[in-house]
mmCIF file of C-alpha atoms in Angstrom:
data_model
loop_
_atom_site.group_PDB
_atom_site.id
_atom_site.type_symbol
_atom_site.label_atom_id
_atom_site.label_comp_id
_atom_site.label_asym_id
_atom_site.label_seq_id
_atom_site.Cartn_x
_atom_site.Cartn_y
_atom_site.Cartn_z
ATOM 1 C CA GLU E 1 153.694 68.693 -18.677
ATOM 2 C CA VAL E 2 152.877 65.732 -16.482
ATOM 3 C CA GLN E 3 155.935 64.495 -14.914
ATOM 4 C CA LEU E 4 156.504 61.407 -12.311
ATOM 5 C CA LEU E 5 159.685 61.010 -10.537
ATOM 6 C CA GLU E 6 160.348 57.722 -8.836
ATOM 7 C CA SER E 7 163.289 57.666 -6.256
ATOM 8 C CA GLY E 8 164.561 55.520 -3.261
ATOM 9 C CA GLY E 9 165.332 52.175 -5.074
ATOM 10 C CA GLY E 10 168.236 50.039 -4.770
ATOM 11 C CA LEU E 11 169.817 46.780 -3.451
ATOM 12 C CA VAL E 12 168.478 45.418 -0.229
ATOM 13 C CA GLN E 13 168.791 42.251 1.520
ATOM 14 C CA PRO E 14 166.048 39.500 1.916
ATOM 15 C CA GLY E 15 163.769 40.731 4.849
ATOM 16 C CA GLY E 16 164.836 44.378 4.484
ATOM 17 C CA SER E 17 163.054 47.166 4.097
ATOM 18 C CA LEU E 18 162.632 50.218 1.362
ATOM 19 C CA ARG E 19 160.406 53.171 0.641
ATOM 20 C CA LEU E 20 159.749 54.546 -2.995
ATOM 21 C CA SER E 21 158.792 57.942 -3.844
ATOM 22 C CA CYS E 22 157.151 59.436 -6.683
ATOM 23 C CA ALA E 23 157.209 62.994 -7.156
ATOM 24 C CA ALA E 24 154.481 64.371 -9.296
ATOM 25 C CA SER E 25 154.128 67.708 -11.036
ATOM 26 C CA GLY E 26 152.109 68.856 -14.034
ATOM 27 C CA PHE E 27 148.821 68.484 -12.697
ATOM 28 C CA THR E 28 146.693 68.475 -9.600
ATOM 29 C CA PHE E 29 148.107 65.642 -7.592
ATOM 30 C CA SER E 30 145.175 65.543 -5.221
ATOM 31 C CA ASN E 31 142.407 65.043 -7.912
ATOM 32 C CA TYR E 32 143.978 61.436 -9.114
ATOM 33 C CA ALA E 33 144.101 57.865 -7.912
ATOM 34 C CA MET E 34 147.822 56.726 -8.090
ATOM 35 C CA SER E 35 148.794 52.950 -8.405
ATOM 36 C CA TRP E 36 152.069 51.297 -8.388
ATOM 37 C CA VAL E 37 152.589 48.699 -11.133
ATOM 38 C CA ARG E 38 155.961 46.732 -10.985
ATOM 39 C CA GLN E 39 157.582 44.568 -13.815
ATOM 40 C CA ALA E 40 160.283 41.860 -12.810
ATOM 41 C CA PRO E 41 163.222 41.809 -15.308
ATOM 42 C CA GLY E 42 162.174 40.523 -18.376
ATOM 43 C CA LYS E 43 158.603 39.642 -17.507
ATOM 44 C CA GLY E 44 155.071 41.533 -18.093
ATOM 45 C CA LEU E 45 153.590 43.918 -16.096
ATOM 46 C CA GLU E 46 151.871 43.405 -12.738
ATOM 47 C CA TRP E 47 149.694 45.961 -10.506
ATOM 48 C CA VAL E 48 150.807 46.439 -6.910
ATOM 49 C CA SER E 49 148.567 48.943 -5.414
ATOM 50 C CA VAL E 50 146.428 51.855 -5.706
ATOM 51 C CA THR E 51 145.265 54.857 -3.538
ATOM 52 C CA SER E 52 142.371 56.995 -3.857
ATOM 53 C CA SER E 53 142.764 60.859 -4.367
ATOM 54 C CA SER E 54 142.426 61.388 -1.055
ATOM 55 C CA GLY E 55 144.644 58.666 0.402
ATOM 56 C CA GLY E 56 141.576 57.357 2.197
ATOM 57 C CA SER E 57 141.095 54.026 0.433
ATOM 58 C CA THR E 58 144.009 51.712 -0.621
ATOM 59 C CA PHE E 59 144.177 48.493 -1.719
ATOM 60 C CA HIS E 60 146.839 45.974 -2.947
ATOM 61 C CA ALA E 61 147.923 42.981 -4.535
ATOM 62 C CA ASP E 62 147.544 39.761 -2.762
ATOM 63 C CA SER E 63 151.300 39.298 -3.349
ATOM 64 C CA VAL E 64 152.460 42.400 -1.392
ATOM 65 C CA LYS E 65 149.456 42.517 1.273
ATOM 66 C CA GLY E 66 150.253 42.974 4.726
ATOM 67 C CA ARG E 67 154.218 43.672 3.390
ATOM 68 C CA PHE E 68 153.764 46.894 1.458
ATOM 69 C CA THR E 69 151.892 50.453 2.344
ATOM 70 C CA ILE E 70 150.666 52.687 -0.368
ATOM 71 C CA SER E 71 150.443 56.213 0.821
ATOM 72 C CA ARG E 72 150.303 59.705 -0.411
ATOM 73 C CA ASP E 73 151.140 63.450 0.987
ATOM 74 C CA ASN E 74 149.008 65.774 -1.298
ATOM 75 C CA SER E 75 150.551 68.638 0.183
ATOM 76 C CA ARG E 76 153.837 67.702 -1.119
ATOM 77 C CA ASN E 77 152.636 65.976 -4.636
ATOM 78 C CA THR E 78 154.142 62.845 -3.782
ATOM 79 C CA LEU E 79 153.118 59.227 -3.950
ATOM 80 C CA TYR E 80 154.936 56.489 -1.542
ATOM 81 C CA LEU E 81 155.498 52.954 -1.268
ATOM 82 C CA GLN E 82 156.625 51.240 1.819
ATOM 83 C CA MET E 83 158.057 47.900 1.154
ATOM 84 C CA ASN E 84 158.729 45.698 4.160
ATOM 85 C CA SER E 85 159.675 42.249 4.678
ATOM 86 C CA LEU E 86 161.240 41.973 1.266
ATOM 87 C CA ARG E 87 161.442 38.735 -0.667
ATOM 88 C CA ALA E 88 163.499 37.953 -4.167
ATOM 89 C CA GLU E 89 160.391 37.831 -5.937
ATOM 90 C CA ASP E 90 159.769 41.596 -5.227
ATOM 91 C CA THR E 91 163.157 42.083 -7.542
ATOM 92 C CA ALA E 92 161.741 44.636 -10.289
ATOM 93 C CA VAL E 93 161.454 47.850 -11.823
ATOM 94 C CA TYR E 94 158.425 49.918 -9.882
ATOM 95 C CA TYR E 95 156.663 52.481 -11.761
ATOM 96 C CA CYS E 96 154.231 54.913 -10.401
ATOM 97 C CA ALA E 97 151.426 55.789 -12.542
ATOM 98 C CA LYS E 98 148.414 58.282 -12.513
ATOM 99 C CA THR E 99 145.064 57.337 -13.023
ATOM 100 C CA GLY E 100 143.115 58.866 -16.085
ATOM 101 C CA ASP E 101 140.167 61.502 -16.011
ATOM 102 C CA TYR E 102 137.635 58.509 -16.988
ATOM 103 C CA GLY E 103 136.318 57.659 -13.370
ATOM 104 C CA ASP E 104 138.064 54.451 -13.342
ATOM 105 C CA TYR E 105 140.779 53.896 -10.958
ATOM 106 C CA TYR E 106 142.808 51.571 -13.403
ATOM 107 C CA ILE E 107 143.705 53.198 -16.733
ATOM 108 C CA PHE E 108 146.968 54.531 -16.291
ATOM 109 C CA ASP E 109 147.551 57.500 -18.515
ATOM 110 C CA TYR E 110 151.170 58.446 -17.183
ATOM 111 C CA TRP E 111 153.687 56.779 -15.806
ATOM 112 C CA GLY E 112 156.966 57.307 -14.413
ATOM 113 C CA GLN E 113 160.573 56.409 -15.728
ATOM 114 C CA GLY E 114 160.187 53.413 -13.203
ATOM 115 C CA ILE E 115 162.989 52.529 -10.579
ATOM 116 C CA LEU E 116 164.901 49.180 -10.006
ATOM 117 C CA VAL E 117 164.760 47.411 -6.637
ATOM 118 C CA THR E 118 166.775 44.397 -6.170
ATOM 119 C CA VAL E 119 166.303 41.953 -3.516
ATOM 120 C CA SER E 120 169.535 40.055 -2.943
ATOM 121 C CA SER E 121 172.078 38.629 -0.269
ATOM 122 C CA ASP N 1 141.156 37.400 -10.360
ATOM 123 C CA ILE N 2 140.618 38.154 -14.119
ATOM 124 C CA GLN N 3 142.816 36.229 -16.090
ATOM 125 C CA MET N 4 144.005 38.073 -19.256
ATOM 126 C CA THR N 5 145.566 35.845 -22.123
ATOM 127 C CA GLN N 6 146.838 37.628 -25.251
ATOM 128 C CA SER N 7 148.016 35.691 -28.493
ATOM 129 C CA PRO N 8 150.159 35.736 -30.179
ATOM 130 C CA SER N 9 152.832 36.228 -27.768
ATOM 131 C CA SER N 10 155.323 37.090 -30.211
ATOM 132 C CA LEU N 11 154.608 38.254 -33.837
ATOM 133 C CA SER N 12 157.116 38.902 -36.985
ATOM 134 C CA ALA N 13 156.200 41.608 -39.242
ATOM 135 C CA SER N 14 157.337 43.766 -41.918
ATOM 136 C CA VAL N 15 156.868 47.639 -42.272
ATOM 137 C CA GLY N 16 153.463 48.366 -44.211
ATOM 138 C CA ASP N 17 151.928 44.970 -42.727
ATOM 139 C CA ARG N 18 148.727 45.058 -40.891
ATOM 140 C CA VAL N 19 148.606 42.983 -37.666
ATOM 141 C CA THR N 20 146.376 42.001 -34.933
ATOM 142 C CA ILE N 21 146.721 40.806 -31.366
ATOM 143 C CA THR N 22 143.931 39.432 -29.595
ATOM 144 C CA CYS N 23 143.182 39.720 -25.812
ATOM 145 C CA ARG N 24 140.727 37.141 -24.000
ATOM 146 C CA ALA N 25 139.487 37.634 -20.818
ATOM 147 C CA SER N 26 138.532 34.924 -18.261
ATOM 148 C CA GLN N 27 134.956 36.569 -17.324
ATOM 149 C CA SER N 28 132.914 39.256 -18.957
ATOM 150 C CA ILE N 29 134.861 42.682 -18.635
ATOM 151 C CA SER N 30 132.142 44.592 -20.561
ATOM 152 C CA SER N 31 134.322 47.282 -22.510
ATOM 153 C CA TYR N 32 136.852 48.147 -19.541
ATOM 154 C CA LEU N 33 140.287 47.168 -21.683
ATOM 155 C CA ASN N 34 143.147 49.019 -22.150
ATOM 156 C CA TRP N 35 146.341 48.675 -24.316
ATOM 157 C CA TYR N 36 149.739 49.616 -23.643
ATOM 158 C CA GLN N 37 152.737 49.914 -25.841
ATOM 159 C CA GLN N 38 156.190 49.247 -24.052
ATOM 160 C CA LYS N 39 159.431 49.617 -25.859
ATOM 161 C CA PRO N 40 162.784 48.516 -24.431
ATOM 162 C CA GLY N 41 163.823 50.155 -21.151
ATOM 163 C CA LYS N 42 160.429 52.739 -21.148
ATOM 164 C CA ALA N 43 157.458 52.895 -19.206
ATOM 165 C CA PRO N 44 154.400 51.723 -20.819
ATOM 166 C CA ASN N 45 152.378 54.076 -22.940
ATOM 167 C CA LEU N 46 148.574 53.905 -22.801
ATOM 168 C CA LEU N 47 147.000 53.736 -26.522
ATOM 169 C CA ILE N 48 143.664 52.832 -26.168
ATOM 170 C CA SER N 49 141.081 52.612 -23.304
ATOM 171 C CA GLY N 50 137.370 51.630 -22.943
ATOM 172 C CA ALA N 51 138.428 48.935 -25.509
ATOM 173 C CA SER N 52 138.298 51.435 -28.643
ATOM 174 C CA THR N 53 139.378 54.858 -27.629
ATOM 175 C CA LEU N 54 142.305 55.988 -29.152
ATOM 176 C CA GLN N 55 144.230 58.425 -26.817
ATOM 177 C CA SER N 56 145.241 61.669 -27.714
ATOM 178 C CA GLY N 57 148.465 61.739 -29.687
ATOM 179 C CA VAL N 58 148.305 58.274 -31.149
ATOM 180 C CA PRO N 59 148.362 57.771 -34.290
ATOM 181 C CA SER N 60 145.142 56.587 -36.248
ATOM 182 C CA ARG N 61 146.548 53.393 -37.840
ATOM 183 C CA PHE N 62 146.212 52.027 -34.069
ATOM 184 C CA SER N 63 142.447 50.565 -33.212
ATOM 185 C CA GLY N 64 140.517 48.656 -30.583
ATOM 186 C CA SER N 65 137.420 46.852 -30.747
ATOM 187 C CA GLY N 66 135.860 43.852 -29.042
ATOM 188 C CA SER N 67 133.429 43.813 -25.685
ATOM 189 C CA GLY N 68 132.758 40.880 -23.027
ATOM 190 C CA THR N 69 135.830 38.651 -23.218
ATOM 191 C CA ASP N 70 137.245 38.986 -26.697
ATOM 192 C CA PHE N 71 139.203 41.801 -27.780
ATOM 193 C CA THR N 72 141.361 43.067 -30.560
ATOM 194 C CA LEU N 73 144.122 45.558 -30.926
ATOM 195 C CA ALA N 74 144.891 46.205 -35.155
ATOM 196 C CA ILE N 75 147.637 48.002 -36.410
ATOM 197 C CA SER N 76 146.992 48.981 -40.029
ATOM 198 C CA SER N 77 150.008 49.752 -42.049
ATOM 199 C CA LEU N 78 153.263 49.188 -39.413
ATOM 200 C CA GLN N 79 156.038 51.503 -39.112
ATOM 201 C CA PRO N 80 159.416 51.183 -37.840
ATOM 202 C CA GLU N 81 158.398 52.905 -34.490
ATOM 203 C CA ASP N 82 155.665 50.058 -33.913
ATOM 204 C CA PHE N 83 158.002 47.389 -33.131
ATOM 205 C CA ALA N 84 157.378 46.979 -29.269
ATOM 206 C CA THR N 85 155.553 44.667 -26.811
ATOM 207 C CA TYR N 86 151.901 45.511 -26.635
ATOM 208 C CA TYR N 87 149.779 44.593 -23.177
ATOM 209 C CA CYS N 88 146.478 44.600 -22.810
ATOM 210 C CA GLN N 89 144.822 45.298 -19.134
ATOM 211 C CA GLN N 90 141.452 45.117 -17.475
ATOM 212 C CA SER N 91 139.874 47.920 -15.466
ATOM 213 C CA TYR N 92 137.005 45.979 -14.581
ATOM 214 C CA SER N 93 137.885 44.706 -11.271
ATOM 215 C CA THR N 94 140.429 44.912 -8.473
ATOM 216 C CA PRO N 95 142.859 43.797 -9.128
ATOM 217 C CA PRO N 96 143.317 45.062 -12.425
ATOM 218 C CA THR N 97 145.378 42.415 -14.426
ATOM 219 C CA PHE N 98 147.193 42.537 -17.800
ATOM 220 C CA GLY N 99 148.231 40.170 -20.662
ATOM 221 C CA GLN N 100 151.339 38.436 -20.651
ATOM 222 C CA GLY N 101 152.412 40.554 -23.568
ATOM 223 C CA THR N 102 152.947 40.506 -27.311
ATOM 224 C CA ARG N 103 156.201 40.852 -28.693
ATOM 225 C CA LEU N 104 156.086 42.625 -32.396
ATOM 226 C CA GLU N 105 159.342 42.177 -34.125
ATOM 227 C CA ILE N 106 160.697 43.281 -37.597
ATOM 228 C CA LYS N 107 160.523 40.438 -40.089
#
């Protein structure tokens, strides 16, 4: 059974940093691209970042470029999102999402339960 | 970025009804269109990929169609568990983008 378990969220002041983790199990983690997708309270879904299966290629949304960094440790089956210079508009539930077996980076067939990040003074 | 526009934004229907949700892309995305269902407080769940491929375990009352810029999600006979928010998403290009969502409510 595929499981994705996010951790590391919480309350942080504007300008602060957080690192999210997503522990994966139930599949061969190193074979799949992984993404972070977020959802502001009461709002829709926004893709944030993707990393290739090896971690050698990454892309970020313009809204977080230069502030957020996605990475992965395939030996630990863990995905990360380093978030710096946080803003109030980064407040959201953050989901890690697994790419499906479609040769397409952006079909998300499994999602974690989500972790809340609140940026407020 | 490719803009995805869903209609309607909300919809009231009864158990047993047939409903359709439309998604329009700001440019052609071939069949790189996916549909997700999200229930309150839960993560999204992939229903359909490639515009019309039903995911394993998804009931056959769900169907998807379309290509290019215009797509449709249909639910043939609404069940109580189908009342949720539905999102379309294009996987044609980076960044992947989602529609604003369609909230399906019980009439």
